[in-house]
């Protein structure tokens, strides 16, 4: 399986190099852009799994880059984490309001950044599995036994995703309290594992139903 691809966008080469070195040590593939325009071009060509995007850049700021990517169907689903020296509540709300999934303030804590990147990559993987699962369930919808089962499982998945989102919000609120971050991160991990378990069970069910249909 190919390593997840991360696009790092910052007009300061030293910031790019620090992030690139940290992420590559964890087995992630990293590509870099130093302007907003270059970032948009790379996204179109490379389709990264995640974008680390500096907000303050000279030619086109991160807010506009994010808005342009959100306006396109083929790039809207790529998660964006903003990186900036602006730490006010208004600045964070502005970034989240245009579609960013997270916000990291400078000076960058590399370990914290890695943890946030890994969390978002887990969500990307889960989302792709859910999309694939939805497609396969649509194909298996003709099987009468699948209807009631999928309804209950979909409800459980929605509840678990709500739990994950809630704890991520708490992590952001208590980002300056390591004990709280560690505790809430454990809750997120537990919920993610339960989601993965449900998806695996569903995948096995779909394979079983298809096998029975082929035998018939």
mmCIF file of C-alpha atoms in Angstrom, residues 140-150 209 212-213:
data_model
loop_
_atom_site.group_PDB
_atom_site.id
_atom_site.type_symbol
_atom_site.label_atom_id
_atom_site.label_comp_id
_atom_site.label_asym_id
_atom_site.label_seq_id
_atom_site.Cartn_x
_atom_site.Cartn_y
_atom_site.Cartn_z
ATOM 1 C CA UNK A 140 -26.092 -5.907 -2.455
ATOM 2 C CA UNK A 141 -29.310 -4.029 -1.696
ATOM 3 C CA UNK A 142 -31.303 -6.619 -3.645
ATOM 4 C CA UNK A 143 -30.540 -9.128 -0.947
ATOM 5 C CA UNK A 144 -33.511 -8.914 1.409
ATOM 6 C CA UNK A 145 -31.502 -9.655 4.534
ATOM 7 C CA UNK A 146 -29.225 -6.642 4.189
ATOM 8 C CA UNK A 147 -31.803 -3.882 4.653
ATOM 9 C CA UNK A 148 -32.550 -4.096 8.367
ATOM 10 C CA UNK A 149 -28.919 -4.861 9.215
ATOM 11 C CA UNK A 150 -27.467 -1.860 7.388
ATOM 12 C CA UNK A 209 -24.000 -12.452 0.512
ATOM 13 C CA UNK A 212 -24.456 -17.037 -1.756
ATOM 14 C CA UNK A 213 -25.835 -15.142 -4.765
#
